[in-house]
Structure formats: C-alpha cells, structure tokens
Amino acid sequence: MTLFILSETSAGYALFKAKDKKLLKRDDIATEAATAEGACSLLKMKEFHKFESAAAALEEAAALTEGKVTPTLANMLNSIKDEKKVSLAVADPKLGNAIGKLPGLQITPVSDSSTADVFRAIREHLSSLIPGLMPEDLGTMSLGLSHSLSRHKLKFSPDKVDTMIIQAIALLDDLDKELNTYAMRVKEWYGWHFPELAKIINDNLAYSRLILAMGMRSNASSTDLSDILPEEIETSVKGAAEISMGTEITDEDLENIQALAEQVVGFTEYRAQLSSYLSARMQAIAPNLTALVGELVGARLIAHAGSLMNLAKSPASTIQILGAEKALFRALKTKHDTPKYGLIYHASLIGQASGKNKGKIARMLATKSTLGLRVDALSDWGQIGEGEKEEPSEEEKSAIGVAGRAMVERRLAALEGKPIRANNVAIGPQGQQQPGKWSIKEARNLTAVEINSSPIAPDGIQAQQATTSILNLSAI
C-alpha cells in the first residue's frame, strides 16, 4: 500500500510520498532522519501548495483546528485519487476522519503514534524537503500565522462571549457593597452636622447630591433644591435645617465630606450605566433566560455555572438549587430536608408566591429556564450566511422564554387565587409591591415627654429632637 504524508505548514500544504511503503513499521526512522540527507532518502515531495496570502493561511489554519477539510486541501488530495490502495498519514485524528469521508477518494487515513517520528523529521528538515523554502522565511510566516490564529480564537470563541456577563455581574455586586459602605459613611459623617437630614431623605443618591449642592446646613434656606427633591421634601429639609441640633463643622471637614459624596454620586451613575450594559448583553446572549428570571438573576446563574454552555448542560433540578450548595450538602449530611431553591429565589415570579407555593413555582421556573437556556446556548444566531435567512427579531429570539413565563404566571395565579403582577415590578420581602416613584408619608408627632426622654448622644447633645412633623421620603 502506497504511503503518503500530509504536512500542514505555515507556508502551505506539503504532500510527501514515502519511498518505503513500510516506513511506519520501521524502528530506525529517528536515526535515519537525523540529518537532512537521511530525511530526503526516506521522503519525496509529491506536491506543495503555497498559501497566497496571510489571510488565506489564517482561514486554512482555522479550519484545520476544527478538523474540517477546506476546498484547497480537497483539490490537492485529488492528485492521488487515481492511486490504488493509498494510505495517508495525518497529524490530527479529526482531520483524518474528515478526509476519510471525502467522496471519490479511496484513502485510508493513519493518525496513530507510529507517525510521530515521521512528522518530527519533516518539521526539522522542512526547508530541505521543500525546494525554494528558506528557513528564515518559514520562521517569519510561522510567527505571523500564530499571532493571527490567536487573535482569531479570542475574537470568535463562543465561550468568551459570556465572560463579559460574568465580569459585569461581579463588578455590579462589588459596586453595591462599596456604594453601601460609602453612603453609610457619608450619612454618619454629615449626620454630626445635620442629623435630621437622614430621617427626611432615605435615598443615598439624593442625600449625597444634597450635600454637594447645599454644603453647610445654614445654606439650606438660600439654596435651590428643586432639581434634587420634590417641593414637599425641600420645604421639610429647609425647616429642619433651621432647628437642627447638629454640631458645627469647619470648611475643611465639609470639603472632605463633599469629596466622599462625589464618590457616591459617581459610583451610582456608573452603576446605572453598568446595569444598562448588563441588560443589553443578557438580552443579546440569553434572551429566553432573561425573559424568565430577569437580567440579574440570569447573569448570576451564568456566573455561578462558569459559562452559558455549562449552565445549559445542567438539568432543571441543578438550576433550581444552584447557589445553595452548602445548604444542600449540609441537609444531605444531617438527613434533613434539602433546599427548594438557590439563586433562582430572587426571580420576581418566586417573590410573588406565598411561602407554601415558592417551591412549586421555583421548580416550574427552573424547568422552563432549562428549555430557554438550551435554545440560547445552542442557537446559531449571528452565524447565518448572507442571503440564506434573515436574522430573527428580538421577539422571535425570546419567544420560548416569554411563553414559558406566561405558563408559570398562569400556574401562579391558579395557586395563589389572585392576579399576578406585571413583569419588572419590584417585590418586597413579604411579597408586596414596592413603590416605583417618590412617595411621602408623614412621621408621627413627638410629644414633649418623648423628646425629653430621647437618647443622649456621647457629647451630651440630645439626639433627634423634633418639634414639628417631619416628612419621610422613600424611593426605590
């Protein structure tokens, strides 16, 4: 049986013919091919196809890494189709299987360990086996092709797309922690000067913006706060500033407090921008999962699993308790009841269910999420060739997720016996709907007895003394 050897180089495809048909069975290949003359005595070049450009070399190399036979390689192999009983040695087993399936070619691919010494000899003496190929040119082409192929893999690897989601949700969680720490520090710091302000304004962003606009509390009456607060709240702040029991601070103290308040405002604005970016990425990469559980829960599930593909491979039972591994293993060890939900608990549909129905809704939602995930991970959106088919719309991409959510909503309404709330509605800890805009509630009036019995601050100043009704502000 005639033996041919296919060598894929950075310069092109080289097809060699073995002078000895039983070359692969010899034990002295390494010794015989130690020199260029020895390698030339074992192999004879049958054909060499040089790549026309660096782009063509990249295209061929990218196809070879996936085990595909390109038209260029197929045309080259046609030169040996008239040979009878041909065996072809290839370095990649996947490529060998693909060559063996080519129509019209009676070729037996060989890609086992017996070919290692032959390919090693070809790599060492390639410039001697291929006339006209200089070693320095081959090194330059190899370096350029390796760089291009690395950029190609990083750019088009499907596993790298969801890395953006994983990094974004991790940064979002870090920002929330830092924002909470900074905002509490601002309130505690500025509270020594204007302690009543924290009870009037609960929103951290509005509190920080107010400090930047007003400065000292003595400037409250002459500062226009209409851009930051509603009229009722502005009146309440100015009234509280006139009777405040806070201590005086210096300009240097205020400068440092305002510097920290600027950090809170900047981080809050960047967090809103990052949240919008995360929503857009989730809608593009996992539209069905987003329709079912929302952007944040979906992103945390992907980050916990490591990638979208890993999450799509998981069964519904795993997705349901993903994030509650410690509780699960503790329950199995102590032979107690296992948890019913993990990260998926924070989905809005589960938040609307009562305690006895949360487990049922979590199981249904995990089942529908599994179906949507597999569509998101295994679909070929964005990879369809031109002229074949139009890119589906956003509604078509998320059709399975929307239909699954509607089914879970109907089941939830039947279990709860009440209509469910619309999508993207904030749900409180007890299942109640959170307000979505400024809302004002009046605090109770403090009597003189309550004022006199209020706790005493460390410096001897009575804390939180109130003589008028103070309006509380709550916002999401």
GROMACS .gro file of C-alpha atoms in nm:
model
  476
    1MET     CA    1   0.000   0.000   0.000
    2THR     CA    2   0.146   0.333  -0.109
    3LEU     CA    3   0.209   0.570   0.182
    4PHE     CA    4   0.166   0.948   0.156
    5ILE     CA    5   0.229   1.201   0.434
    6LEU     CA    6   0.032   1.527   0.461
    7SER     CA    7   0.214   1.809   0.639
    8GLU     CA    8   0.035   2.137   0.720
    9THR     CA    9   0.285   2.421   0.745
   10SER     CA   10   0.254   2.797   0.783
   11ALA     CA   11   0.368   2.832   0.419
   12GLY     CA   12   0.123   2.584   0.268
   13TYR     CA   13   0.022   2.219   0.233
   14ALA     CA   14   0.300   1.969   0.158
   15LEU     CA   15   0.227   1.616   0.035
   16PHE     CA   16   0.515   1.369   0.060
   17LYS     CA   17   0.546   1.016  -0.074
   18ALA     CA   18   0.733   0.757   0.128
   19LYS     CA   19   0.999   0.572  -0.071
   20ASP     CA   20   0.947   0.274   0.158
   21LYS     CA   21   0.587   0.151   0.175
   22LYS     CA   22   0.656   0.002   0.519
   23LEU     CA   23   0.813   0.318   0.655
   24LEU     CA   24   0.577   0.346   0.954
   25LYS     CA   25   0.673  -0.004   1.071
   26ARG     CA   26   1.045   0.073   1.085
   27ASP     CA   27   1.215   0.133   1.419
   28ASP     CA   28   1.511   0.331   1.282
   29ILE     CA   29   1.322   0.633   1.148
   30ALA     CA   30   1.460   0.870   1.411
   31THR     CA   31   1.818   0.757   1.345
   32GLU     CA   32   1.783   0.756   0.968
   33ALA     CA   33   1.617   1.100   0.957
   34ALA     CA   34   1.862   1.266   1.194
   35THR     CA   35   2.016   1.454   0.901
   36ALA     CA   36   1.862   1.635   0.605
   37GLU     CA   37   2.015   1.381   0.365
   38GLY     CA   38   1.860   1.096   0.560
   39ALA     CA   39   1.517   1.261   0.557
   40CYS     CA   40   1.540   1.316   0.182
   41SER     CA   41   1.629   0.948   0.135
   42LEU     CA   42   1.307   0.847   0.313
   43LEU     CA   43   1.062   1.101   0.168
   44LYS     CA   44   0.996   1.253  -0.172
   45MET     CA   45   0.783   1.563  -0.220
   46LYS     CA   46   0.475   1.484  -0.427
   47GLU     CA   47   0.311   1.827  -0.429
   48PHE     CA   48   0.331   2.159  -0.246
   49HIS     CA   49   0.051   2.417  -0.241
   50LYS     CA   50   0.166   2.755  -0.114
   51PHE     CA   51  -0.081   2.989   0.058
   52GLU     CA   52  -0.149   3.301  -0.147
   53SER     CA   53  -0.166   3.542   0.147
   54ALA     CA   54  -0.162   3.564   0.526
   55ALA     CA   55  -0.543   3.585   0.527
   56ALA     CA   56  -0.566   3.262   0.328
   57ALA     CA   57  -0.322   3.094   0.567
   58LEU     CA   58  -0.536   3.205   0.864
   59GLU     CA   59  -0.853   3.073   0.701
   60GLU     CA   60  -0.693   2.735   0.630
   61ALA     CA   61  -0.540   2.708   0.979
   62ALA     CA   62  -0.870   2.798   1.148
   63ALA     CA   63  -1.049   2.525   0.951
   64LEU     CA   64  -0.780   2.268   1.035
   65THR     CA   65  -0.810   2.337   1.408
   66GLU     CA   66  -1.177   2.241   1.381
   67GLY     CA   67  -1.097   1.925   1.186
   68LYS     CA   68  -1.250   2.048   0.859
   69VAL     CA   69  -1.127   1.980   0.506
   70THR     CA   70  -1.107   2.302   0.303
   71PRO     CA   71  -1.162   2.314  -0.076
   72THR     CA   72  -0.792   2.390  -0.120
   73LEU     CA   73  -0.690   2.076   0.066
   74ALA     CA   74  -0.955   1.866  -0.111
   75ASN     CA   75  -0.827   1.977  -0.454
   76MET     CA   76  -0.473   1.889  -0.353
   77LEU     CA   77  -0.576   1.540  -0.241
   78ASN     CA   78  -0.740   1.480  -0.580
   79SER     CA   79  -0.389   1.434  -0.719
   80ILE     CA   80  -0.368   1.092  -0.551
   81LYS     CA   81  -0.723   0.971  -0.618
   82ASP     CA   82  -0.601   0.760  -0.911
   83GLU     CA   83  -0.359   0.574  -0.687
   84LYS     CA   84  -0.469   0.229  -0.574
   85LYS     CA   85  -0.454   0.124  -0.209
   86VAL     CA   86  -0.337   0.454  -0.069
   87SER     CA   87  -0.275   0.532   0.298
   88LEU     CA   88  -0.234   0.892   0.413
   89ALA     CA   89  -0.055   0.985   0.735
   90VAL     CA   90  -0.200   1.295   0.907
   91ALA     CA   91  -0.111   1.454   1.241
   92ASP     CA   92  -0.469   1.529   1.358
   93PRO     CA   93  -0.709   1.233   1.404
   94LYS     CA   94  -1.013   1.459   1.349
   95LEU     CA   95  -0.872   1.576   1.018
   96GLY     CA   96  -0.801   1.214   0.923
   97ASN     CA   97  -1.164   1.117   0.987
   98ALA     CA   98  -1.283   1.410   0.775
   99ILE     CA   99  -1.050   1.312   0.488
  100GLY     CA  100  -1.171   0.952   0.505
  101LYS     CA  101  -1.529   1.074   0.443
  102LEU     CA  102  -1.445   1.268   0.127
  103PRO     CA  103  -1.636   1.132  -0.175
  104GLY     CA  104  -1.437   0.986  -0.464
  105LEU     CA  105  -1.121   0.923  -0.263
  106GLN     CA  106  -1.018   0.573  -0.161
  107ILE     CA  107  -0.779   0.680   0.113
  108THR     CA  108  -0.704   0.510   0.442
  109PRO     CA  109  -0.603   0.780   0.693
  110VAL     CA  110  -0.335   0.696   0.951
  111SER     CA  111  -0.304   0.917   1.260
  112ASP     CA  112  -0.167   0.697   1.538
  113SER     CA  113   0.159   0.714   1.734
  114SER     CA  114   0.355   0.545   1.454
  115THR     CA  115   0.358   0.872   1.257
  116ALA     CA  116   0.527   1.078   1.531
  117ASP     CA  117   0.886   1.016   1.413
  118VAL     CA  118   0.795   1.091   1.052
  119PHE     CA  119   0.634   1.427   1.131
  120ARG     CA  120   0.922   1.516   1.363
  121ALA     CA  121   1.167   1.458   1.078
  122ILE     CA  122   0.955   1.670   0.842
  123ARG     CA  123   0.944   1.961   1.088
  124GLU     CA  124   1.319   1.952   1.147
  125HIS     CA  125   1.419   1.934   0.779
  126LEU     CA  126   1.125   2.109   0.613
  127SER     CA  127   1.340   2.360   0.423
  128SER     CA  128   1.549   2.074   0.279
  129LEU     CA  129   1.247   1.867   0.179
  130ILE     CA  130   1.073   2.160   0.004
  131PRO     CA  131   1.297   2.329  -0.257
  132GLY     CA  132   1.292   2.708  -0.253
  133LEU     CA  133   1.166   2.740   0.106
  134MET     CA  134   1.414   2.936   0.320
  135PRO     CA  135   1.429   2.869   0.697
  136GLU     CA  136   1.412   3.240   0.786
  137ASP     CA  137   1.102   3.290   0.569
  138LEU     CA  138   0.938   2.988   0.729
  139GLY     CA  139   1.005   3.127   1.079
  140THR     CA  140   0.853   3.464   0.988
  141MET     CA  141   0.543   3.303   0.839
  142SER     CA  142   0.501   3.075   1.142
  143LEU     CA  143   0.520   3.369   1.383
  144GLY     CA  144   0.271   3.578   1.185
  145LEU     CA  145   0.026   3.289   1.148
  146SER     CA  146   0.042   3.203   1.518
  147HIS     CA  147  -0.041   3.562   1.615
  148SER     CA  148  -0.327   3.582   1.366
  149LEU     CA  149  -0.469   3.247   1.476
  150SER     CA  150  -0.457   3.350   1.843
  151ARG     CA  151  -0.645   3.673   1.768
  152HIS     CA  152  -0.899   3.476   1.567
  153LYS     CA  153  -0.963   3.232   1.851
  154LEU     CA  154  -1.001   3.506   2.112
  155LYS     CA  155  -1.236   3.702   1.887
  156PHE     CA  156  -1.466   3.424   1.775
  157SER     CA  157  -1.456   3.175   2.061
  158PRO     CA  158  -1.818   3.121   2.172
  159ASP     CA  159  -1.701   3.051   2.527
  160LYS     CA  160  -1.559   3.404   2.560
  161VAL     CA  161  -1.885   3.589   2.491
  162ASP     CA  162  -2.046   3.523   2.828
  163THR     CA  163  -1.724   3.628   3.001
  164MET     CA  164  -1.850   3.987   2.967
  165ILE     CA  165  -2.163   3.897   3.162
  166ILE     CA  166  -1.965   3.718   3.433
  167GLN     CA  167  -1.732   4.015   3.481
  168ALA     CA  168  -2.016   4.269   3.469
  169ILE     CA  169  -2.230   4.099   3.735
  170ALA     CA  170  -1.924   4.053   3.959
  171LEU     CA  171  -1.841   4.424   3.924
  172LEU     CA  172  -2.204   4.515   3.989
  173ASP     CA  173  -2.202   4.322   4.317
  174ASP     CA  174  -1.875   4.486   4.419
  175LEU     CA  175  -2.016   4.829   4.337
  176ASP     CA  176  -2.324   4.764   4.551
  177LYS     CA  177  -2.106   4.676   4.850
  178GLU     CA  178  -1.881   4.978   4.805
  179LEU     CA  179  -2.174   5.211   4.747
  180ASN     CA  180  -2.346   5.092   5.063
  181THR     CA  181  -2.027   5.141   5.265
  182TYR     CA  182  -1.960   5.487   5.123
  183ALA     CA  183  -2.322   5.602   5.159
  184MET     CA  184  -2.342   5.491   5.522
  185ARG     CA  185  -2.013   5.670   5.591
  186VAL     CA  186  -2.146   5.991   5.433
  187LYS     CA  187  -2.463   5.979   5.642
  188GLU     CA  188  -2.273   5.907   5.962
  189TRP     CA  189  -2.015   6.178   5.889
  190TYR     CA  190  -2.255   6.452   5.779
  191GLY     CA  191  -2.504   6.342   6.046
  192TRP     CA  192  -2.296   6.510   6.315
  193HIS     CA  193  -2.367   6.840   6.141
  194PHE     CA  194  -2.726   6.778   6.021
  195PRO     CA  195  -2.865   6.464   6.194
  196GLU     CA  196  -3.227   6.529   6.093
  197LEU     CA  197  -3.149   6.500   5.721
  198ALA     CA  198  -3.104   6.122   5.732
  199LYS     CA  199  -3.461   6.078   5.857
  200ILE     CA  200  -3.604   6.301   5.588
  201ILE     CA  201  -3.413   6.155   5.292
  202ASN     CA  202  -3.359   5.781   5.267
  203ASP     CA  203  -3.224   5.777   4.912
  204ASN     CA  204  -2.843   5.769   4.915
  205LEU     CA  205  -2.801   5.943   4.579
  206ALA     CA  206  -3.034   6.231   4.672
  207TYR     CA  207  -2.862   6.262   5.010
  208SER     CA  208  -2.517   6.294   4.850
  209ARG     CA  209  -2.636   6.538   4.585
  210LEU     CA  210  -2.796   6.749   4.855
  211ILE     CA  211  -2.466   6.771   5.044
  212LEU     CA  212  -2.287   6.881   4.726
  213ALA     CA  213  -2.550   7.145   4.649
  214MET     CA  214  -2.613   7.279   4.999
  215GLY     CA  215  -2.287   7.240   5.188
  216MET     CA  216  -2.342   7.376   5.538
  217ARG     CA  217  -2.694   7.345   5.675
  218SER     CA  218  -2.701   7.722   5.717
  219ASN     CA  219  -2.712   7.749   5.336
  220ALA     CA  220  -3.032   7.544   5.310
  221SER     CA  221  -3.268   7.841   5.307
  222SER     CA  222  -3.081   8.014   5.023
  223THR     CA  223  -3.015   7.702   4.811
  224ASP     CA  224  -3.249   7.590   4.533
  225LEU     CA  225  -3.305   7.215   4.580
  226SER     CA  226  -3.588   7.175   4.330
  227ASP     CA  227  -3.363   6.982   4.089
  228ILE     CA  228  -3.289   6.722   4.356
  229LEU     CA  229  -3.601   6.698   4.573
  230PRO     CA  230  -3.978   6.741   4.533
  231GLU     CA  231  -4.126   7.060   4.672
  232GLU     CA  232  -4.265   6.900   4.989
  233ILE     CA  233  -3.934   6.738   5.075
  234GLU     CA  234  -3.742   7.060   5.001
  235THR     CA  235  -3.964   7.250   5.243
  236SER     CA  236  -3.913   6.984   5.508
  237VAL     CA  237  -3.533   6.993   5.468
  238LYS     CA  238  -3.518   7.371   5.496
  239GLY     CA  239  -3.742   7.366   5.802
  240ALA     CA  240  -3.533   7.101   5.973
  241ALA     CA  241  -3.211   7.290   5.896
  242GLU     CA  242  -3.333   7.593   6.094
  243ILE     CA  243  -3.394   7.392   6.412
  244SER     CA  244  -3.118   7.133   6.373
  245MET     CA  245  -2.933   7.025   6.687
  246GLY     CA  246  -2.620   6.917   6.498
  247THR     CA  247  -2.272   7.039   6.579
  248GLU     CA  248  -2.079   7.291   6.375
  249ILE     CA  249  -1.807   7.175   6.134
  250THR     CA  250  -1.522   7.355   5.962
  251ASP     CA  251  -1.480   7.419   5.592
  252GLU     CA  252  -1.207   7.155   5.581
  253ASP     CA  253  -1.447   6.899   5.729
  254LEU     CA  254  -1.711   6.987   5.472
  255GLU     CA  255  -1.460   6.961   5.189
  256ASN     CA  256  -1.375   6.604   5.282
  257ILE     CA  257  -1.740   6.510   5.328
  258GLN     CA  258  -1.825   6.651   4.986
  259ALA     CA  259  -1.534   6.461   4.829
  260LEU     CA  260  -1.683   6.138   4.962
  261ALA     CA  261  -2.029   6.244   4.845
  262GLU     CA  262  -1.887   6.296   4.495
  263GLN     CA  263  -1.764   5.936   4.503
  264VAL     CA  264  -2.113   5.816   4.593
  265VAL     CA  265  -2.269   6.014   4.307
  266GLY     CA  266  -2.007   5.896   4.058
  267PHE     CA  267  -2.035   5.531   4.159
  268THR     CA  268  -2.414   5.547   4.148
  269GLU     CA  269  -2.415   5.690   3.795
  270TYR     CA  270  -2.160   5.431   3.680
  271ARG     CA  271  -2.367   5.156   3.839
  272ALA     CA  272  -2.671   5.265   3.637
  273GLN     CA  273  -2.460   5.261   3.320
  274LEU     CA  274  -2.320   4.916   3.406
  275SER     CA  275  -2.670   4.785   3.477
  276SER     CA  276  -2.789   4.903   3.135
  277TYR     CA  277  -2.488   4.738   2.970
  278LEU     CA  278  -2.557   4.412   3.154
  279SER     CA  279  -2.923   4.418   3.049
  280ALA     CA  280  -2.826   4.469   2.684
  281ARG     CA  281  -2.569   4.187   2.694
  282MET     CA  282  -2.812   3.948   2.861
  283GLN     CA  283  -3.082   4.032   2.607
  284ALA     CA  284  -2.838   3.958   2.324
  285ILE     CA  285  -2.681   3.640   2.463
  286ALA     CA  286  -2.958   3.479   2.669
  287PRO     CA  287  -3.293   3.637   2.572
  288ASN     CA  288  -3.507   3.343   2.684
  289LEU     CA  289  -3.341   3.317   3.026
  290THR     CA  290  -3.377   3.693   3.067
  291ALA     CA  291  -3.748   3.678   2.987
  292LEU     CA  292  -3.799   3.410   3.252
  293VAL     CA  293  -3.591   3.518   3.551
  294GLY     CA  294  -3.464   3.868   3.467
  295GLU     CA  295  -3.122   4.009   3.387
  296LEU     CA  296  -2.964   4.000   3.732
  297VAL     CA  297  -3.074   3.650   3.831
  298GLY     CA  298  -2.984   3.516   3.487
  299ALA     CA  299  -2.639   3.676   3.498
  300ARG     CA  300  -2.573   3.534   3.846
  301LEU     CA  301  -2.674   3.187   3.730
  302ILE     CA  302  -2.433   3.210   3.434
  303ALA     CA  303  -2.153   3.339   3.655
  304HIS     CA  304  -2.209   3.063   3.910
  305ALA     CA  305  -2.204   2.792   3.643
  306GLY     CA  306  -1.895   2.938   3.474
  307SER     CA  307  -2.041   2.982   3.126
  308LEU     CA  308  -2.369   2.979   2.937
  309MET     CA  309  -2.291   2.638   2.789
  310ASN     CA  310  -2.220   2.485   3.130
  311LEU     CA  311  -2.549   2.621   3.261
  312ALA     CA  312  -2.739   2.492   2.956
  313LYS     CA  313  -2.597   2.143   3.014
  314SER     CA  314  -2.733   2.138   3.370
  315PRO     CA  315  -3.068   1.972   3.444
  316ALA     CA  316  -3.358   2.169   3.589
  317SER     CA  317  -3.302   2.022   3.936
  318THR     CA  318  -2.948   2.163   3.940
  319ILE     CA  319  -3.054   2.507   3.818
  320GLN     CA  320  -3.325   2.518   4.085
  321ILE     CA  321  -3.078   2.485   4.375
  322LEU     CA  322  -2.776   2.648   4.208
  323GLY     CA  323  -2.617   2.872   4.468
  324ALA     CA  324  -2.742   2.672   4.768
  325GLU     CA  325  -2.474   2.402   4.757
  326LYS     CA  326  -2.371   2.447   5.120
  327ALA     CA  327  -2.727   2.409   5.243
  328LEU     CA  328  -2.778   2.109   5.015
  329PHE     CA  329  -2.473   1.918   5.135
  330ARG     CA  330  -2.547   2.008   5.496
  331ALA     CA  331  -2.900   1.875   5.457
  332LEU     CA  332  -2.774   1.554   5.296
  333LYS     CA  333  -2.518   1.507   5.570
  334THR     CA  334  -2.767   1.562   5.853
  335LYS     CA  335  -3.051   1.383   5.667
  336HIS     CA  336  -3.278   1.688   5.677
  337ASP     CA  337  -3.495   1.837   5.404
  338THR     CA  338  -3.297   1.968   5.108
  339PRO     CA  339  -3.336   2.333   4.995
  340LYS     CA  340  -3.601   2.410   4.735
  341TYR     CA  341  -3.425   2.700   4.565
  342GLY     CA  342  -3.096   2.881   4.532
  343LEU     CA  343  -3.016   3.191   4.325
  344ILE     CA  344  -3.343   3.150   4.136
  345TYR     CA  345  -3.526   3.250   4.456
  346HIS     CA  346  -3.467   3.617   4.370
  347ALA     CA  347  -3.671   3.595   4.047
  348SER     CA  348  -3.980   3.816   4.054
  349LEU     CA  349  -4.222   3.526   3.997
  350ILE     CA  350  -4.098   3.342   4.305
  351GLY     CA  351  -4.112   3.664   4.503
  352GLN     CA  352  -4.485   3.694   4.428
  353ALA     CA  353  -4.560   3.341   4.551
  354SER     CA  354  -4.656   3.272   4.911
  355GLY     CA  355  -4.432   3.060   5.129
  356LYS     CA  356  -4.609   2.731   5.065
  357ASN     CA  357  -4.601   2.780   4.686
  358LYS     CA  358  -4.246   2.909   4.642
  359GLY     CA  359  -4.104   2.560   4.596
  360LYS     CA  360  -4.357   2.469   4.327
  361ILE     CA  361  -4.300   2.791   4.134
  362ALA     CA  362  -3.922   2.752   4.166
  363ARG     CA  363  -3.943   2.402   4.019
  364MET     CA  364  -4.160   2.517   3.728
  365LEU     CA  365  -3.942   2.820   3.662
  366ALA     CA  366  -3.625   2.610   3.664
  367THR     CA  367  -3.781   2.368   3.415
  368LYS     CA  368  -3.877   2.646   3.173
  369SER     CA  369  -3.538   2.812   3.223
  370THR     CA  370  -3.365   2.490   3.120
  371LEU     CA  371  -3.553   2.484   2.789
  372GLY     CA  372  -3.482   2.851   2.723
  373LEU     CA  373  -3.115   2.813   2.815
  374ARG     CA  374  -3.058   2.537   2.562
  375VAL     CA  375  -3.212   2.749   2.289
  376ASP     CA  376  -2.992   3.044   2.390
  377ALA     CA  377  -2.672   2.838   2.407
  378LEU     CA  378  -2.716   2.617   2.101
  379SER     CA  379  -2.886   2.851   1.855
  380ASP     CA  380  -2.689   2.985   1.558
  381TRP     CA  381  -2.799   3.349   1.577
  382GLY     CA  382  -2.542   3.576   1.418
  383GLN     CA  383  -2.378   3.287   1.230
  384ILE     CA  384  -2.623   3.260   0.940
  385GLY     CA  385  -2.473   3.324   0.598
  386GLU     CA  386  -2.580   3.616   0.386
  387GLY     CA  387  -2.874   3.555   0.158
  388GLU     CA  388  -2.980   3.238   0.337
  389LYS     CA  389  -3.206   3.364   0.610
  390GLU     CA  390  -3.281   3.687   0.791
  391GLU     CA  391  -3.168   3.739   1.148
  392PRO     CA  392  -3.464   3.671   1.382
  393SER     CA  393  -3.610   3.964   1.572
  394GLU     CA  394  -3.578   4.014   1.947
  395GLU     CA  395  -3.934   3.888   1.996
  396GLU     CA  396  -3.863   3.573   1.798
  397LYS     CA  397  -3.544   3.503   1.991
  398SER     CA  398  -3.720   3.523   2.328
  399ALA     CA  399  -4.043   3.352   2.218
  400ILE     CA  400  -3.979   3.035   2.422
  401GLY     CA  401  -3.893   3.235   2.733
  402VAL     CA  402  -4.200   3.458   2.702
  403ALA     CA  403  -4.427   3.158   2.650
  404GLY     CA  404  -4.271   2.976   2.945
  405ARG     CA  405  -4.313   3.279   3.170
  406ALA     CA  406  -4.679   3.310   3.071
  407MET     CA  407  -4.734   2.946   3.165
  408VAL     CA  408  -4.568   2.993   3.504
  409GLU     CA  409  -4.774   3.308   3.563
  410ARG     CA  410  -5.098   3.121   3.494
  411ARG     CA  411  -4.993   2.846   3.733
  412LEU     CA  412  -4.901   3.102   3.998
  413ALA     CA  413  -5.235   3.280   3.961
  414ALA     CA  414  -5.417   2.947   4.000
  415LEU     CA  415  -5.221   2.857   4.313
  416GLU     CA  416  -5.250   3.198   4.476
  417GLY     CA  417  -5.607   3.265   4.369
  418LYS     CA  418  -5.525   3.623   4.273
  419PRO     CA  419  -5.395   3.802   3.962
  420ILE     CA  420  -5.019   3.820   3.927
  421ARG     CA  421  -4.832   4.148   3.888
  422ALA     CA  422  -4.676   4.275   3.570
  423ASN     CA  423  -4.320   4.194   3.473
  424ASN     CA  424  -4.030   4.402   3.613
  425VAL     CA  425  -4.227   4.510   3.920
  426ALA     CA  426  -4.026   4.543   4.240
  427ILE     CA  427  -4.137   4.293   4.504
  428GLY     CA  428  -4.083   4.348   4.875
  429PRO     CA  429  -3.969   4.090   5.133
  430GLN     CA  430  -4.328   3.994   5.218
  431GLY     CA  431  -4.441   3.973   4.857
  432GLN     CA  432  -4.588   4.325   4.848
  433GLN     CA  433  -4.532   4.559   4.555
  434GLN     CA  434  -4.266   4.824   4.615
  435PRO     CA  435  -4.333   5.185   4.507
  436GLY     CA  436  -4.172   5.286   4.182
  437LYS     CA  437  -4.169   5.664   4.234
  438TRP     CA  438  -4.134   5.928   4.505
  439SER     CA  439  -4.380   5.862   4.785
  440ILE     CA  440  -4.417   6.062   5.103
  441LYS     CA  441  -4.551   5.951   5.436
  442GLU     CA  442  -4.582   6.170   5.741
  443ALA     CA  443  -4.397   6.074   6.056
  444ARG     CA  444  -4.575   6.078   6.390
  445ASN     CA  445  -4.558   6.391   6.605
  446LEU     CA  446  -4.326   6.363   6.903
  447THR     CA  447  -4.458   6.488   7.234
  448ALA     CA  448  -4.251   6.686   7.480
  449VAL     CA  449  -4.218   6.381   7.705
  450GLU     CA  450  -4.082   6.172   7.417
  451ILE     CA  451  -3.841   6.446   7.321
  452ASN     CA  452  -3.704   6.479   7.675
  453SER     CA  453  -3.667   6.101   7.707
  454SER     CA  454  -3.481   6.063   7.378
  455PRO     CA  455  -3.133   5.908   7.400
  456ILE     CA  456  -2.839   6.130   7.478
  457ALA     CA  457  -2.551   6.148   7.231
  458PRO     CA  458  -2.196   6.083   7.355
  459ASP     CA  459  -2.114   6.453   7.353
  460GLY     CA  460  -2.414   6.534   7.572
  461ILE     CA  461  -2.636   6.672   7.299
  462GLN     CA  462  -2.985   6.531   7.281
  463ALA     CA  463  -3.018   6.330   6.960
  464GLN     CA  464  -3.301   6.352   6.712
  465GLN     CA  465  -3.502   6.626   6.890
  466ALA     CA  466  -3.809   6.717   6.686
  467THR     CA  467  -4.065   6.992   6.740
  468THR     CA  468  -4.253   6.967   6.413
  469SER     CA  469  -4.386   6.693   6.192
  470ILE     CA  470  -4.110   6.557   5.966
  471LEU     CA  471  -4.184   6.403   5.631
  472ASN     CA  472  -4.014   6.079   5.545
  473LEU     CA  473  -3.903   6.010   5.191
  474SER     CA  474  -3.886   5.662   5.046
  475ALA     CA  475  -3.782   5.571   4.694
  476ILE     CA  476  -3.650   5.265   4.522
   0.00000   0.00000   0.00000
